[in-house]
Tab-separated table of C-alpha atoms in Angstrom:
chain	number	residue	atom	x	y	z
A	36	MET	CA	-23.957	8.326	-13.285
A	37	PRO	CA	-24.866	7.193	-9.667
A	38	ALA	CA	-25.384	3.704	-9.178
A	39	SER	CA	-29.129	3.008	-8.600
A	40	ALA	CA	-30.490	-0.244	-6.553
A	41	THR	CA	-30.319	-2.174	-9.851
A	42	LYS	CA	-27.012	-1.084	-11.058
A	43	ALA	CA	-23.790	-2.151	-10.108
A	44	LEU	CA	-21.349	0.669	-9.065
A	45	ARG	CA	-18.795	0.721	-11.803
A	46	VAL	CA	-15.397	1.304	-10.377
A	47	ALA	CA	-11.927	1.634	-12.161
A	48	VAL	CA	-8.721	0.890	-10.716
A	49	LEU	CA	-5.629	2.039	-12.149
A	50	ALA	CA	-2.419	0.546	-10.088
A	51	ASP	CA	1.493	0.750	-11.035
A	52	SER	CA	2.742	-2.463	-8.490
A	53	ASP	CA	1.620	-5.483	-6.896
A	54	THR	CA	1.175	-3.438	-3.551
A	55	ARG	CA	-0.374	-0.409	-5.228
A	56	TRP	CA	-3.013	-3.009	-6.724
A	57	LYS	CA	-3.842	-4.623	-3.522
A	58	TRP	CA	-4.697	-1.350	-1.911
A	59	GLY	CA	-6.329	0.185	-4.785
A	60	ALA	CA	-9.149	-3.306	-5.428
A	61	LEU	CA	-9.575	-3.701	-1.771
A	62	THR	CA	-10.071	0.250	-1.128
A	63	ALA	CA	-12.633	-0.101	-3.951
A	64	THR	CA	-14.291	-2.626	-2.384
A	65	ARG	CA	-14.022	-1.232	1.181
A	66	VAL	CA	-15.702	2.260	0.114
A	67	ARG	CA	-18.419	1.667	-2.132
A	68	PRO	CA	-21.480	3.065	-0.435
A	69	GLY	CA	-23.858	0.461	1.091
A	70	ASP	CA	-24.239	-3.297	-0.260
A	71	THR	CA	-24.181	-1.888	-3.512
A	72	GLU	CA	-22.744	-4.460	-6.029
A	73	ILE	CA	-19.644	-3.500	-7.603
A	74	HIS	CA	-18.155	-3.965	-11.139
A	75	LEU	CA	-14.636	-3.748	-11.217
A	76	ASP	CA	-12.170	-3.142	-13.715
A	77	GLY	CA	-8.434	-2.948	-12.887
A	78	TYR	CA	-5.970	-1.097	-15.050
A	79	LEU	CA	-2.495	-1.819	-14.487
A	80	LEU	CA	0.091	0.866	-15.643
A	81	ARG	CA	2.784	-0.980	-17.801
A	82	GLY	CA	6.337	-0.136	-16.359
A	83	ARG	CA	9.247	-1.861	-14.506
A	84	ALA	CA	6.731	-3.499	-11.524
A	85	THR	CA	3.692	-4.218	-13.307
A	86	PRO	CA	2.510	-7.474	-11.277
A	87	THR	CA	2.325	-10.891	-12.690
A	88	ALA	CA	-0.255	-13.112	-12.392
A	89	ARG	CA	0.715	-14.487	-8.966
A	90	GLN	CA	1.253	-11.489	-7.689
A	91	LEU	CA	-2.587	-10.599	-8.255
A	92	ARG	CA	-3.656	-13.599	-7.212
A	93	GLU	CA	-2.478	-12.961	-3.933
A	94	VAL	CA	-4.630	-9.665	-3.473
A	95	GLY	CA	-7.777	-12.183	-3.388
A	96	VAL	CA	-9.967	-9.440	-5.000
A	97	ASP	CA	-11.612	-10.879	-8.580
A	98	ALA	CA	-11.722	-8.326	-11.162
A	99	ASP	CA	-14.389	-8.171	-13.555
A	100	SER	CA	-11.758	-7.040	-15.986
A	101	LEU	CA	-7.946	-6.643	-16.171
A	102	ARG	CA	-5.655	-4.809	-18.848
A	103	GLU	CA	-2.219	-3.628	-19.070
A	104	VAL	CA	-2.113	-0.055	-20.386
A	105	THR	CA	0.158	2.832	-20.516
A	106	ALA	CA	-0.928	6.286	-19.135
A	107	VAL	CA	-2.357	7.560	-22.497
A	108	GLU	CA	-4.002	4.334	-23.147
A	109	PHE	CA	-5.740	4.905	-19.971
A	110	LEU	CA	-6.624	8.211	-20.598
A	111	ARG	CA	-8.226	7.223	-23.987
A	112	ALA	CA	-10.286	4.646	-22.007
A	113	MET	CA	-11.659	6.737	-19.461
A	114	GLU	CA	-12.359	9.203	-22.516
A	115	GLY	CA	-14.188	6.394	-24.195
A	116	ALA	CA	-16.265	5.306	-20.927
A	117	ARG	CA	-19.470	6.751	-21.432
A	118	GLY	CA	-23.398	6.097	-21.283
A	119	GLU	CA	-23.583	2.548	-19.231
A	120	GLU	CA	-20.058	2.047	-19.761
A	121	ALA	CA	-19.183	5.374	-17.465
A	122	TYR	CA	-17.851	4.802	-14.209
A	123	ASP	CA	-18.645	6.025	-11.041
A	124	VAL	CA	-15.790	5.981	-9.199
A	125	LEU	CA	-11.911	6.240	-10.010
A	126	VAL	CA	-9.313	4.740	-7.319
A	127	LEU	CA	-5.691	6.181	-8.569
A	128	ALA	CA	-3.353	3.690	-6.824
A	129	LEU	CA	-0.050	4.839	-8.116
A	130	VAL	CA	3.017	6.873	-6.839
A	131	GLY	CA	2.540	10.748	-6.572
A	132	GLY	CA	3.840	11.479	-9.840
A	133	GLY	CA	1.593	9.395	-11.676
A	134	VAL	CA	-1.164	10.569	-9.601
A	135	GLN	CA	-0.477	13.964	-10.482
A	136	ALA	CA	-0.371	12.983	-14.035
A	137	MET	CA	-3.297	11.254	-14.584
A	138	LEU	CA	-5.225	14.275	-12.578
A	139	HIS	CA	-3.965	16.504	-15.418
A	140	GLY	CA	-4.508	14.061	-18.362
A	141	LEU	CA	-8.149	13.090	-16.925
A	142	GLY	CA	-8.588	16.814	-16.243
A	143	ARG	CA	-8.475	17.292	-19.939
A	144	VAL	CA	-9.959	14.178	-21.103
A	145	TRP	CA	-13.420	15.190	-19.021
A	146	GLN	CA	-13.101	18.918	-19.437
A	147	ASP	CA	-16.404	18.988	-21.863
A	148	ARG	CA	-17.998	16.510	-19.951
A	149	ALA	CA	-21.351	17.255	-17.628
A	150	GLU	CA	-20.618	14.049	-15.301
A	151	ARG	CA	-17.367	12.434	-14.428
A	152	PRO	CA	-16.084	9.905	-11.884
A	153	VAL	CA	-15.644	10.509	-8.029
A	154	VAL	CA	-11.547	10.425	-7.988
A	155	VAL	CA	-10.040	8.568	-5.145
A	156	THR	CA	-6.368	8.503	-4.216
A	157	GLY	CA	-4.318	7.773	-1.167
A	158	TYR	CA	-1.507	5.853	0.082
A	159	VAL	CA	-0.421	2.245	0.344
A	160	GLY	CA	1.013	2.140	3.734
A	161	VAL	CA	3.347	4.317	6.631
A	162	VAL	CA	4.019	7.433	5.284
A	163	TYR	CA	7.377	8.110	6.556
A	164	GLU	CA	9.188	9.783	3.904
A	165	LYS	CA	8.364	12.827	1.215
A	166	LEU	CA	5.271	13.679	3.029
A	167	ALA	CA	4.871	17.360	1.537
A	168	ASP	CA	5.827	16.055	-1.848
A	169	GLY	CA	3.653	13.142	-2.165
A	170	LEU	CA	0.891	14.981	-0.813
A	171	LEU	CA	0.722	17.780	-2.993
A	172	LEU	CA	1.399	15.474	-6.023
A	173	ARG	CA	-1.808	13.740	-4.566
A	174	HIS	CA	-3.944	17.244	-4.203
A	175	GLY	CA	-6.818	17.716	-6.777
A	176	ALA	CA	-8.445	14.272	-6.135
A	177	ASP	CA	-12.053	14.095	-4.639
A	178	LEU	CA	-10.725	11.985	-1.951
A	179	VAL	CA	-7.114	11.872	-0.576
A	180	LEU	CA	-7.647	8.897	1.875
A	181	ALA	CA	-5.315	8.789	5.129
A	182	ASN	CA	-5.025	5.776	6.538
A	183	SER	CA	-4.793	6.619	10.040
A	184	ARG	CA	-6.097	9.950	12.409
A	185	GLN	CA	-2.630	10.641	12.646
A	186	ASP	CA	-2.380	10.948	8.839
A	187	ALA	CA	-5.303	12.556	8.356
A	188	ASP	CA	-3.930	15.576	10.827
A	189	ARG	CA	-0.772	15.668	8.945
A	190	PHE	CA	-2.408	15.870	5.434
A	191	ARG	CA	-4.629	18.589	6.437
A	192	ALA	CA	-1.637	20.860	8.070
A	193	VAL	CA	0.324	20.348	4.534
A	194	TYR	CA	-2.901	21.068	2.505
A	195	GLU	CA	-3.401	24.314	4.823
A	196	GLY	CA	-0.109	24.964	5.180
A	197	VAL	CA	0.423	25.976	1.366
A	198	GLY	CA	-3.052	27.579	0.826
A	199	ALA	CA	-4.777	24.679	-0.892
A	200	ASP	CA	-8.133	23.213	-0.168
A	201	ALA	CA	-8.183	20.191	2.634
A	202	SER	CA	-11.582	19.310	2.447
A	203	ALA	CA	-10.770	16.076	0.117
A	204	VAL	CA	-8.423	14.828	3.187
A	205	THR	CA	-10.851	11.904	4.418
A	206	GLU	CA	-9.987	9.462	7.016
A	207	VAL	CA	-9.669	5.614	6.737
A	208	ALA	CA	-7.891	2.867	7.493
A	209	LEU	CA	-5.565	0.365	5.752
A	210	PRO	CA	-7.794	-1.786	3.281
A	211	PHE	CA	-6.163	-4.895	4.361
A	212	LEU	CA	-6.535	-5.247	7.850
A	213	GLY	CA	-8.274	-8.073	9.383
A	214	GLY	CA	-7.837	-11.746	9.983
A	215	ALA	CA	-8.479	-13.513	13.249
A	216	ARG	CA	-7.223	-12.211	16.314
A	217	TYR	CA	-4.190	-13.762	17.440
A	218	ALA	CA	-5.019	-16.508	20.226
A	219	GLY	CA	-1.342	-16.539	22.146
A	220	GLU	CA	1.413	-18.784	21.844
A	221	HIS	CA	-0.210	-21.451	23.742
A	222	ASP	CA	-3.105	-21.703	21.356
A	223	PRO	CA	-4.715	-25.206	21.149
A	224	SER	CA	-2.883	-26.276	17.504
A	225	ALA	CA	0.616	-25.071	19.543
A	226	LYS	CA	-0.317	-26.587	22.612
A	227	GLN	CA	-1.404	-30.047	20.960
A	228	GLY	CA	2.224	-29.902	18.652
A	229	ARG	CA	0.647	-29.455	15.790
A	230	ARG	CA	2.256	-26.241	15.422
A	231	PRO	CA	5.613	-24.730	16.742
A	232	TYR	CA	6.154	-21.210	18.065
A	233	THR	CA	6.528	-19.106	14.737
A	234	VAL	CA	8.959	-16.079	13.949
A	235	VAL	CA	8.221	-14.342	11.107
A	236	PHE	CA	10.650	-11.682	9.788
A	237	ALA	CA	8.633	-9.499	6.939
A	238	ALA	CA	11.453	-8.233	4.737
A	239	GLN	CA	11.222	-5.143	2.829
A	240	PRO	CA	12.580	-4.740	-1.218
A	241	SER	CA	14.877	-1.761	-0.492
A	242	VAL	CA	15.011	-1.271	3.509
A	243	PRO	CA	17.813	-1.852	4.050
A	244	ASP	CA	19.510	-1.369	0.799
A	245	SER	CA	22.953	-2.230	1.276
A	246	ARG	CA	24.394	-5.667	1.156
A	247	LYS	CA	26.205	-5.231	4.574
A	248	ASP	CA	22.940	-4.323	6.478
A	249	ARG	CA	20.968	-6.574	4.168
A	250	THR	CA	23.687	-9.941	5.491
A	251	TYR	CA	23.747	-8.615	9.005
A	252	LEU	CA	19.516	-9.075	9.122
A	253	LEU	CA	19.817	-12.470	7.481
A	254	ASP	CA	22.503	-13.475	9.691
A	255	ARG	CA	20.311	-12.542	12.603
A	256	LEU	CA	17.452	-14.300	11.641
A	257	VAL	CA	19.565	-17.242	11.083
A	258	ARG	CA	21.217	-17.145	14.446
A	259	HIS	CA	17.899	-16.831	15.812
A	260	ALA	CA	16.671	-20.252	14.131
A	261	ARG	CA	20.067	-21.917	15.618
A	262	LEU	CA	19.574	-20.363	19.018
A	263	HIS	CA	15.690	-21.906	19.202
A	264	PRO	CA	15.867	-24.839	17.308
A	265	GLU	CA	12.409	-25.746	18.766
A	266	ARG	CA	10.809	-22.719	16.544
A	267	GLU	CA	9.857	-22.211	13.026
A	268	VAL	CA	11.612	-19.262	11.816
A	269	LEU	CA	10.271	-17.731	8.483
A	270	LEU	CA	11.958	-15.019	6.049
A	271	LYS	CA	8.968	-13.671	4.406
A	272	LEU	CA	9.616	-12.051	1.024
A	273	ARG	CA	7.440	-9.952	-1.488
A	274	SER	CA	8.694	-11.526	-4.784
A	275	LYS	CA	9.831	-14.398	-6.286
A	276	PRO	CA	13.106	-14.106	-8.577
A	277	GLY	CA	12.045	-11.920	-11.795
A	278	GLU	CA	9.131	-10.123	-10.170
A	279	HIS	CA	9.144	-6.816	-9.039
A	280	THR	CA	7.517	-4.816	-6.605
A	281	THR	CA	6.927	-1.319	-5.707
A	282	HIS	CA	10.554	-0.845	-4.737
A	283	ILE	CA	13.444	-2.443	-6.938
A	284	GLU	CA	15.161	-5.100	-4.787
A	285	GLU	CA	19.178	-4.613	-5.732
A	286	LEU	CA	19.900	-7.296	-3.377
A	287	PRO	CA	17.238	-10.282	-2.864
A	288	TYR	CA	17.558	-12.549	0.011
A	289	GLN	CA	17.083	-15.394	-2.183
A	290	LYS	CA	20.655	-14.955	-3.348
A	291	LEU	CA	22.297	-13.822	0.131
A	292	VAL	CA	20.445	-16.935	1.820
A	293	GLN	CA	22.694	-19.485	-0.397
A	294	ARG	CA	25.917	-18.365	1.624
A	295	ALA	CA	24.218	-18.533	5.050
A	296	ASP	CA	24.048	-22.465	5.563
A	297	PRO	CA	20.577	-21.846	7.711
A	298	PRO	CA	19.182	-24.965	10.024
A	299	SER	CA	16.148	-26.949	8.976
A	300	ASN	CA	13.830	-24.754	11.121
A	301	PHE	CA	14.472	-21.840	8.728
A	302	ARG	CA	12.829	-21.406	5.523
A	303	LEU	CA	11.473	-18.964	2.864
A	304	VAL	CA	8.068	-18.013	2.608
A	305	TYR	CA	5.970	-16.122	-0.011
A	306	GLY	CA	2.180	-15.492	-0.398
A	307	HIS	CA	-0.467	-13.446	0.813
A	308	MET	CA	0.462	-11.720	4.177
A	309	GLY	CA	-2.707	-12.240	5.967
A	310	GLU	CA	-1.774	-16.324	5.650
A	311	VAL	CA	1.437	-15.931	7.057
A	312	LEU	CA	0.290	-14.303	10.012
A	313	ASP	CA	-2.392	-16.896	10.578
A	314	ARG	CA	0.602	-18.837	11.996
A	315	THR	CA	2.606	-16.261	13.541
A	316	ASP	CA	3.712	-16.112	17.221
A	317	LEU	CA	6.160	-13.053	16.875
A	318	LEU	CA	6.373	-10.912	13.693
A	319	VAL	CA	9.856	-8.744	13.319
A	320	THR	CA	10.428	-6.086	10.866
A	321	ILE	CA	12.539	-2.990	10.081
A	322	SER	CA	9.330	-0.844	9.062
A	323	SER	CA	6.939	-3.123	6.927
A	324	THR	CA	3.365	-2.117	7.069
A	325	ALA	CA	3.200	-5.717	7.979
A	326	ALA	CA	3.746	-4.406	11.439
A	327	LEU	CA	0.031	-2.703	11.238
A	328	GLU	CA	-1.371	-5.635	9.788
A	329	SER	CA	0.312	-7.729	12.428
A	330	LEU	CA	-0.506	-5.155	15.341
A	331	HIS	CA	-4.131	-5.228	14.558
A	332	ARG	CA	-4.315	-8.929	14.897
A	333	ARG	CA	-3.019	-8.807	18.118
A	334	ILE	CA	0.138	-10.297	17.179
A	335	PRO	CA	3.280	-9.583	19.344
A	336	THR	CA	5.368	-7.251	17.150
A	337	VAL	CA	8.788	-6.007	16.814
A	338	VAL	CA	10.499	-2.910	14.707
A	339	LEU	CA	14.094	-3.676	15.115
A	340	THR	CA	16.768	-1.138	16.067
A	341	ASP	CA	19.731	-2.642	15.505
A	342	LEU	CA	20.535	-0.604	12.630
A	343	GLY	CA	19.295	2.605	14.179
A	344	VAL	CA	16.118	4.356	14.461
A	345	ARG	CA	16.618	6.248	11.552
A	346	GLU	CA	14.326	8.373	8.855
A	347	ALA	CA	16.089	6.190	6.086
A	348	LEU	CA	14.881	2.912	7.453
A	349	GLY	CA	11.544	4.159	7.882
A	350	ASN	CA	11.226	2.864	11.415
A	351	HIS	CA	11.079	6.438	13.091
A	352	HIS	CA	7.496	6.340	12.329
A	353	PHE	CA	7.239	3.523	15.407
A	354	VAL	CA	8.734	5.950	17.606
A	355	GLY	CA	6.133	5.659	20.534
A	356	SER	CA	4.996	2.698	19.798
A	357	GLY	CA	6.388	0.271	22.498
A	358	CYS	CA	7.135	-2.166	19.271
A	359	LEU	CA	11.162	-0.998	19.139
A	360	ALA	CA	13.998	-3.617	20.053
A	361	SER	CA	16.966	-5.532	19.025
A	362	TRP	CA	17.373	-9.104	18.036
A	363	ASP	CA	20.067	-9.231	21.140
A	364	GLN	CA	16.610	-8.743	23.048
A	365	LEU	CA	14.608	-10.892	21.231
A	366	ASP	CA	16.973	-13.649	21.414
A	367	ALA	CA	16.804	-13.135	25.068
A	368	GLY	CA	12.923	-13.583	25.520
A	369	HIS	CA	11.786	-10.004	25.538
A	370	ARG	CA	8.500	-8.936	23.763
A	371	PRO	CA	7.600	-5.455	23.818
A	372	ALA	CA	3.780	-4.390	24.670
A	373	PRO	CA	2.682	-1.862	22.065
A	374	ASP	CA	1.209	1.388	23.402
A	375	PRO	CA	-2.719	1.544	23.237
A	376	GLU	CA	-2.855	5.311	22.038
A	377	TRP	CA	-0.448	4.729	19.602
A	378	VAL	CA	-1.764	2.148	18.177
A	379	ALA	CA	-5.313	3.783	17.845
A	380	ARG	CA	-3.747	6.781	16.191
A	381	GLN	CA	-2.351	4.559	13.315
A	382	GLY	CA	-5.732	3.267	12.696
A	383	VAL	CA	-5.085	0.206	13.645
A	384	ALA	CA	-8.192	-1.136	15.472
A	385	ALA	CA	-9.281	2.553	15.819
A	386	ASP	CA	-11.958	3.508	18.155
A	387	GLY	CA	-15.319	2.195	16.949
A	388	GLY	CA	-13.828	-0.910	15.242
A	389	TYR	CA	-12.504	-1.187	12.117
A	390	GLU	CA	-16.072	-2.064	10.651
A	391	THR	CA	-16.749	1.804	11.000
A	392	ALA	CA	-13.234	3.021	9.539
A	393	PHE	CA	-14.712	3.314	5.824
A	394	ASP	CA	-17.992	4.779	6.609
A	395	GLU	CA	-17.030	8.631	6.185
A	396	ALA	CA	-15.687	7.673	2.714
A	397	ARG	CA	-18.578	5.919	1.959
A	398	GLU	CA	-20.790	8.553	3.049
A	399	ARG	CA	-18.650	11.413	1.155
A	400	ILE	CA	-18.550	9.220	-2.165
A	401	ALA	CA	-22.350	8.775	-1.855
A	402	ALA	CA	-23.024	12.276	-1.438
A	403	LEU	CA	-20.506	13.123	-4.492
A	404	LEU	CA	-22.487	10.512	-6.751
A	405	VAL	CA	-25.881	12.450	-6.156
A	406	ARG	CA	-24.363	15.985	-6.323
A	407	PRO	CA	-26.399	18.329	-8.489
A	408	GLY	CA	-25.093	19.314	-11.572
A	409	GLY	CA	-22.264	16.472	-10.997
A	410	LEU	CA	-18.778	17.144	-10.076
A	411	PRO	CA	-16.404	20.285	-10.609
A	412	PRO	CA	-13.809	20.016	-13.120
A	413	LEU	CA	-10.546	18.641	-11.173
A	414	ALA	CA	-8.241	21.263	-9.505
A	415	PRO	CA	-4.718	20.158	-8.504
A	416	TYR	CA	-2.494	22.241	-6.397
A	417	TYR	CA	0.029	22.193	-9.149
A	418	THR	CA	-0.509	23.826	-12.224
A	419	PRO	CA	1.951	25.305	-15.017
A	420	VAL	CA	1.527	28.800	-13.109
A	421	THR	CA	2.063	27.641	-9.696
A	422	ALA	CA	4.785	24.925	-10.429
A	423	PRO	CA	6.089	25.851	-14.212
A	424	GLY	CA	9.543	23.874	-13.459
A	425	TYR	CA	8.256	21.071	-11.647
A	426	LEU	CA	4.761	19.974	-12.894
A	427	PRO	CA	6.089	19.987	-16.974
A	428	GLY	CA	8.595	17.318	-15.983
A	429	ILE	CA	6.264	15.193	-14.217
A	430	LEU	CA	4.275	14.842	-16.878
A	431	ALA	CA	6.316	14.355	-19.649
A	432	ARG	CA	7.372	11.166	-17.733
A	433	HIS	CA	4.055	9.751	-18.295
A	434	HIS	CA	3.970	11.237	-22.279
A	435	LEU	CA	1.916	14.502	-21.492
A	436	ALA	CA	2.311	18.026	-22.263
A	437	PRO	CA	1.935	20.500	-19.457
A	438	ASP	CA	-1.651	20.809	-20.491
A	439	GLY	CA	-2.438	17.488	-20.272
A	440	THR	CA	-2.659	16.309	-23.688
A	441	PRO	CA	-0.295	13.330	-25.087
A	442	LEU	CA	3.020	14.645	-26.318
A	443	PRO	CA	4.054	14.291	-29.975
A	444	GLY	CA	6.226	11.772	-30.733
A	445	ALA	CA	4.636	9.097	-27.532
A	446	PRO	CA	5.461	5.524	-28.350
A	447	ALA	CA	3.423	3.717	-30.707
A	448	ALA	CA	1.407	2.611	-28.103
A	449	ASP	CA	0.787	5.553	-26.818
A	450	ARG	CA	-0.407	7.778	-29.732
A	451	ALA	CA	-4.115	8.143	-30.644
A	452	PRO	CA	-5.719	5.475	-32.772
């Protein structure tokens, strides 16, 4: 049901982790057509990475309602959302398998419905692994958002290469880019002694994944703090002990740092990445999406080569960026200069400015909301015919049969009332 001038756009976001809730909720606010008011209902998929209240607060987006659900509970909620409670847009902020399961489940729920929401999905950050697998699991949504021109080209090539419809691919940008442009290390606050030069290492929960490599990175960060006692050196962590993120953190830095004996100008920080970047003079990481946030704000940004430039680390994505460097080079004062063409292709300060980056998505959603006769049935590339040995297992993990219906013997919370 299209939203009118007097009716808020009703949007539902289903997310399975803190970073995906951040992406989904912010995407919902970015893609709404025009100045339409938005009514946002959040659904958190129950699992090991379900975000905590603190992680939800960090996003800075207030949902009108927020509830934790299983996959089947969510599908029943979508089945019951009719009339004035019907949604205009549904954002699936999930891993690829979760998106695929929901597309089949929703297809079953909406099979006899004349109208349904516009279904939107995409990626929360840099796409550097499982490109074909992740993309084909997302195929079937009305919009598959690509965070950059480079990603849009790659996405279309994959879909067209397997004979799938590529028209859903829509170029946007990461929804959480923003913040004040970097004023330089000699900005007034630093120059007048109110803020020291600040180096931030953006840690990742599972990159690298070995104790040896994580200990090495921590030791180098601590060494940098000792070499530059006039600087503030921060280790930016994604989660506090007991919390989980998209990727499991087997060796949290909080434990490793207990043996490091860091100097007084070194400390751990949490919180919103944008607020940390407000005081950052140099951002260092292996392959975190924080690098793109930093580049967008023109903050000097380094992607480390100490452990090699490898697909397993994700830093191969930054080949050609001009940002690759080692700790030895940083300790000696090197500051890399990003390549403008590479940065533009990543959706960072893209041509036309960030303010227009979501125009295509807004226009497409607005057109779909008023499409005569409503929207066609969801049509994922994977079906019991095209992937009989793959699809059933994906759906079963969410207690769904190959036809999208709940499996017998699902957990009590997943059973029909």
